[in-house]
Structures are given as C-alpha cells and as structure tokens.
XYZ file of C-alpha atoms in Angstrom:
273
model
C -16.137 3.583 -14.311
C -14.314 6.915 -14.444
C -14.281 8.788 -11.265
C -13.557 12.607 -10.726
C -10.755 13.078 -7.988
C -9.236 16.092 -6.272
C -6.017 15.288 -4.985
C -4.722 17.793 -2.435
C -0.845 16.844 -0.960
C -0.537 16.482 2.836
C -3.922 17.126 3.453
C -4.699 14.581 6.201
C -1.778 14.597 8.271
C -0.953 18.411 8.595
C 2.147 19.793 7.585
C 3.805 16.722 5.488
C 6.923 15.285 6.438
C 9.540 13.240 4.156
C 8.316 9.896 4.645
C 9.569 6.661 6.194
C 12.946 4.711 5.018
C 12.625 1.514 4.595
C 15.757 -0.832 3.842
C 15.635 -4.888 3.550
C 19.178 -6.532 3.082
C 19.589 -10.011 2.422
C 16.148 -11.215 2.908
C 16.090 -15.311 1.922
C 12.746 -17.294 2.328
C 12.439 -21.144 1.774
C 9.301 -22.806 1.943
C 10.416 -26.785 2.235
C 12.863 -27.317 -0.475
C 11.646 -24.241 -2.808
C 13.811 -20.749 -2.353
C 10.836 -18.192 -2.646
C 13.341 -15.405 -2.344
C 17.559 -15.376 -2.535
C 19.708 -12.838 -0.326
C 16.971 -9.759 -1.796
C 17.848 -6.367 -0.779
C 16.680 -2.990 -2.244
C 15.524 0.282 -0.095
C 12.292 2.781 0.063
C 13.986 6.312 0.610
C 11.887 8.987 2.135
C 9.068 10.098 -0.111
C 9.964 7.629 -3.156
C 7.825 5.694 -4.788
C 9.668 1.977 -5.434
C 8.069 -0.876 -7.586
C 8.380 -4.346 -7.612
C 8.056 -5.517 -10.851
C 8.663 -9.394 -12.481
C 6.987 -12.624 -14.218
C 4.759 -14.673 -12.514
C 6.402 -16.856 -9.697
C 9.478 -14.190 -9.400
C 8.305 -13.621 -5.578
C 7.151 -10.059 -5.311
C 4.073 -11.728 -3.192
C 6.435 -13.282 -0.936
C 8.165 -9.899 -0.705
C 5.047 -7.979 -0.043
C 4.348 -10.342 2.677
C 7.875 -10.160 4.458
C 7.204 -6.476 4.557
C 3.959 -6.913 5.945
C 5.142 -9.126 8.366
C 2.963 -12.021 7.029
C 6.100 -14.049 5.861
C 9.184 -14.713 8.427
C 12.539 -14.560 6.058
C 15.019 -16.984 7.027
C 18.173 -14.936 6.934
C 18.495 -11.115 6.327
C 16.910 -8.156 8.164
C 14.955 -5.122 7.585
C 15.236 -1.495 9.257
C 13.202 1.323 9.440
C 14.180 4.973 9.603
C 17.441 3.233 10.461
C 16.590 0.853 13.532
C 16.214 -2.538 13.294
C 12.115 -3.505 12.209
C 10.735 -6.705 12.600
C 7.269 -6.677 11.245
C 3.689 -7.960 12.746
C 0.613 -7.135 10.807
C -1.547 -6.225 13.311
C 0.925 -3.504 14.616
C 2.437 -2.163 11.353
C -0.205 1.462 12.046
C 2.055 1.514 15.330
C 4.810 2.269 12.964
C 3.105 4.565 10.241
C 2.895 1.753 8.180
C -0.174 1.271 6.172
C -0.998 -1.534 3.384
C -3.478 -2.212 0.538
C -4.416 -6.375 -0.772
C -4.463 -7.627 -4.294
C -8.340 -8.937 -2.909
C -10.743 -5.453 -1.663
C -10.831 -6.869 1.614
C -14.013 -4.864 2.648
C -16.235 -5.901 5.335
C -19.893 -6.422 4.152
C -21.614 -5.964 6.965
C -20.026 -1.951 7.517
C -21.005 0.304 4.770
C -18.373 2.697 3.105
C -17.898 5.244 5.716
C -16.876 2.527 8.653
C -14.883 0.538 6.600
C -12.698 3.512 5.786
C -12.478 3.916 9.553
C -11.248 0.793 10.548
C -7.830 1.510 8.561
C -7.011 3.486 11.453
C -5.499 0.683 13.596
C -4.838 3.057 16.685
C -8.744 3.617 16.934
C -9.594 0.018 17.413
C -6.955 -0.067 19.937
C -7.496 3.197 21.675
C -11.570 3.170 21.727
C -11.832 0.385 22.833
C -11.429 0.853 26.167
C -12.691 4.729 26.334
C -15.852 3.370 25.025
C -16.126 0.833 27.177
C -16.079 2.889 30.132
C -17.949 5.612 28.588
C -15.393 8.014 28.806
C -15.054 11.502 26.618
C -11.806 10.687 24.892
C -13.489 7.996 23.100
C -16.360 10.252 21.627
C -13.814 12.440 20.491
C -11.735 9.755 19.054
C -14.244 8.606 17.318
C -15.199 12.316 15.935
C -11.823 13.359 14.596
C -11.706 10.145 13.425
C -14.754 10.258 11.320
C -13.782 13.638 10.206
C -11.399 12.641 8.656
C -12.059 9.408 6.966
C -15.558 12.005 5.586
C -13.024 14.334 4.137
C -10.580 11.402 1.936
C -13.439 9.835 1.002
C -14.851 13.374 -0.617
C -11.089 14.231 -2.106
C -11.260 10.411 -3.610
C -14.613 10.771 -4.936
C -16.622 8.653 -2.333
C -18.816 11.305 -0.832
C -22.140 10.158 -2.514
C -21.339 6.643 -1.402
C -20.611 6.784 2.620
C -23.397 4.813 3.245
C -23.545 2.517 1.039
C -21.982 -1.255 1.743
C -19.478 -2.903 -0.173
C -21.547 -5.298 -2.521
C -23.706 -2.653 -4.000
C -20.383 -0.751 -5.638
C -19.039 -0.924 -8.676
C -15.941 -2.681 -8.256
C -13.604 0.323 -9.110
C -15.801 2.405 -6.479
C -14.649 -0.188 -4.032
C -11.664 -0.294 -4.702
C -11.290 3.455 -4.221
C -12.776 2.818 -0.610
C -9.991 0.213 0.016
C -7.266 2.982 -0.522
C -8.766 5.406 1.126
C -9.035 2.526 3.991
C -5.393 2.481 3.450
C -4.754 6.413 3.550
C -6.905 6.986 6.382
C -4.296 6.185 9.618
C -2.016 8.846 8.142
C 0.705 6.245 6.883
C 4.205 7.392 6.530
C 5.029 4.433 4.633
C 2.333 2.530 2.147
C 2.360 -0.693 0.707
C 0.511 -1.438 -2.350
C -0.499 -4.883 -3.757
C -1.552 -4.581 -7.643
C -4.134 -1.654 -6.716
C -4.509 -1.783 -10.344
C -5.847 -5.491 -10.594
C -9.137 -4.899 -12.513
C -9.108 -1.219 -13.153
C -10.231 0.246 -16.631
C -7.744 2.359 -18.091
C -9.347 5.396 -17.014
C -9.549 4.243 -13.224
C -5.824 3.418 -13.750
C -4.997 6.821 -15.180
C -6.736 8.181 -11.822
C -4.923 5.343 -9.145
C -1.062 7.123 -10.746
C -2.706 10.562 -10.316
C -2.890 9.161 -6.587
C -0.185 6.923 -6.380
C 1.927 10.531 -7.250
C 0.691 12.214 -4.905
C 1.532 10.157 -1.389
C 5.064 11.252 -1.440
C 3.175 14.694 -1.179
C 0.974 13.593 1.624
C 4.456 12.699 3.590
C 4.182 8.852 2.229
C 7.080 6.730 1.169
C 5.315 4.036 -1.061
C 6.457 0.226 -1.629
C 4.026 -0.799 -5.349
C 4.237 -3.794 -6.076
C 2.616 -4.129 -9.816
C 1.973 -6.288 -13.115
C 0.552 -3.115 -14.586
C 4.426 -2.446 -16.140
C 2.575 1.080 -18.089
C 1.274 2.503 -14.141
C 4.947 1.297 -12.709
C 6.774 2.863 -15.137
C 5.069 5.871 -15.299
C 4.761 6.783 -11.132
C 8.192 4.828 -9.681
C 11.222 6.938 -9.195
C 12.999 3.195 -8.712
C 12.109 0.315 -9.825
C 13.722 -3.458 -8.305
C 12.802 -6.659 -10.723
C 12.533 -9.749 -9.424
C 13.129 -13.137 -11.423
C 12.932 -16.833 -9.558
C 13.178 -14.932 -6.292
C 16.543 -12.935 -6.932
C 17.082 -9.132 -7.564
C 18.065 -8.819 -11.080
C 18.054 -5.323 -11.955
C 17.419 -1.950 -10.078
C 17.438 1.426 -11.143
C 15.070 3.854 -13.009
C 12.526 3.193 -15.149
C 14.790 3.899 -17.980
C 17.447 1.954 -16.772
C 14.813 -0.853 -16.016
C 13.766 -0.857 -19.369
C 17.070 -1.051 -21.436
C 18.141 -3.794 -19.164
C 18.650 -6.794 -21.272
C 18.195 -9.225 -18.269
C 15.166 -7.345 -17.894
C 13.754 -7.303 -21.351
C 14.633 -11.276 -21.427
C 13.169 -12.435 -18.280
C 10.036 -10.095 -17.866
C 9.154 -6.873 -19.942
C 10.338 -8.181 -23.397
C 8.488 -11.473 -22.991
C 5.269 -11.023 -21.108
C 4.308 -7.005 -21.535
C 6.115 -5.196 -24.058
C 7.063 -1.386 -23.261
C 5.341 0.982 -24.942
C-alpha cells in the first residue's frame, strides 16, 4: 500500500537540536555457555544515522536489546552525551530516547490516535496523578499532547485513520502508526528494529524518505536492518556484526568493498545492487 507523506524537519520539537551521542565500548553478553556478543563497541554521533547490519544469529537483536536496556551486558559500558548510561526500558523517554519493535506492538483495544499517544512516556507518568486529582495541568497535558500526536499522524499520512483500531489497518498503515508512536515523545535519539519487516517496496521507498529526515527533526538514529538496499541507502555509518563480534565499520562504501563483509554477510545472503 503506497502512502503519500509530507515530511517537514524539526517540526514537533521546535527549533531542532543536533541529536543525542550515543557510545557503547566493550559490550560482551553470554547467555550460559553461548557469547551472544564479544567486547562490541561502535558510536551514534549527533544527528547520524548508524546501521547494524549482519547474517542471521550475528547478534544485532541482542544489541538492540542492550541499548534498550532489555539485555544486561556482562562487561563493557555505554554513555550518553558523554555520562555514563545504564539503560531501563520503561525510563529510556526520561532520556530522549525513543524505540520502534520488529512486532507493531499496537494495543487493540485504543484506536490509532491513543496509541500514538502513549509513545509519550512522560504523559503516562505526569497525568497520572493531575488526572487523578482533577487538576488543570492534566487537561492541558493531555491537549498539547493530542495536538501533537494529530499533527505526525497528518505529516505521516494517518489523518483519515485516527479513529480507527489497529486490526482493521492494512499492515503498512500500522506500521506507520507504530513510528509515529515512536516519533511522538520528541526523541533525541531513536532506535529502530527492521521497520522495514514486511513493507512493499514502495512503503520502503517512503520509511528512508523518513528514516532521512530524523536527523532533521534533531534525532540521532540507531537502524538496525536486514533490508541491506534501505541501510545502504539512509546510514552515514554502518557497523556489521558476524557471531557477535564487530567486523567491519565505516561507510556504506567502505562496508561494501569489505571482503570480510562480502564473505560473511552481503556477498552470501543479499547481494549489493
């Protein structure tokens, strides 16, 4: 299903900043006897766009979840804008950190408009108690709230579907409702999990068109992809993974005239094109 966006840089969150920085260095993760990942390090700079690329079983999942604060490493340590980060899922909004699942992740009982609206962690946390006790902070809460998740989901092509709940969409409609879900807090840094997972190749033409424009909207972005054509095309950096070591960063040129590369991922699964 093709759908018409208009993408607008820094839109939601005022003037746009540079994004967040996001380093990991020497992140290892055993589960029993099995090293998930070895001593991995690689960075995010402010307002780059970074993929994780590699075969099946190479650990970009386990990655993903370190980052997300799903997944306690072993040894090594991550930072954020330079301090020391230590990552919890349920707080990651509390540090302009927004993520996107492989899965939709929609709730089917809240129709398009609400689920967008729960992205923004600091509303569950704030209105909470202001609407408990009836008080005028959390009406307007609520309002600018609403406001905005009304105005991403018109500039991502959702407008004629706010009311609508999750199992009547076509699945690359709801998919667009999960990233604006994701986009709706304002995130400084984003972390993607194969948002291209069972796109058409005109809804994955659209998701780069996107994908380009956070650093725009004052996003760093963390994409971690088997769609090799979208990573290629949106990274500025690319760091492949292969039986849970970094074997290769750099460009997507450099990526892709890697011989390790080409022999443990893009020359034997997904050709380059």
């Amino acid at each position: 299903m093709n759908l018409e966006t208009h993408i607008t840089p820094g839109r939601f969150g005022g003037a746009a900043g540079t994004g967040a920085h996001l380093l990991v260095e020497g992140v290892t993760v055993r589960f029993g006897g099995l090293t998930a990942l070895s001593e991995v390090g690689f960075e995010v700079p402010e307002g780059q766009i970074v993929g994780v690329i590699g075969p099946n079983g190479a650990g970009k999942t386990t990655l993903f979840n370190v980052v997300c604060g799903f997944t306690t490493p072993q040894d090594g340590r991550l930072s954020l804008d330079g301090a020391p980060f230590r990552p919890r899922p349920h707080r990651l909004t509390r540090h302009g950190i927004s993520r996107s699942l492989q899965g939709l992740g929609l709730f089917e009982g809240l129709d398009v408009l609400d689920n967008i609206m729960t992205g923004a962690g600091v509303h569950a946390r704030s209105g909470f108690w202001s609407g408990l006790l009836a008080l005028p902070r959390a009406d307007r809460d609520d309002r600018a709230l609403r406001d905005r998740a009304e105005a991403l989901a018109d500039e991502l092509g959702l407008g004629d579907h706010l009311h609508a709940f999750p199992s009547t969409l076509p699945y690359a409609v709801a998919k667009r409702v999960a990233l604006a879900r994701t986009l709706v807090s304002d995130p400084r840094l984003v972390l993607l999990d194969e948002p291209a997972g069972g796109l058409s190749h005109d809804d994955v033409q659209q998701l780069a068109e996107l994908i380009t424009s956070l650093p725009g909207r004052g996003c760093s972005v963390m994409l971690v992809e088997h769609h090799v054509d979208l990573v290629m095309s949106v990274c500025d950096s690319l760091v492949v993974l292969d039986f849970g070591k970094v074997i290769a960063t750099g460009t997507p040129a450099q990526v892709r005239d890697d011989p390790a590369v080409a022999e443990a991922y893009l020359g034997a699964e997904v050709p380059s094109s």
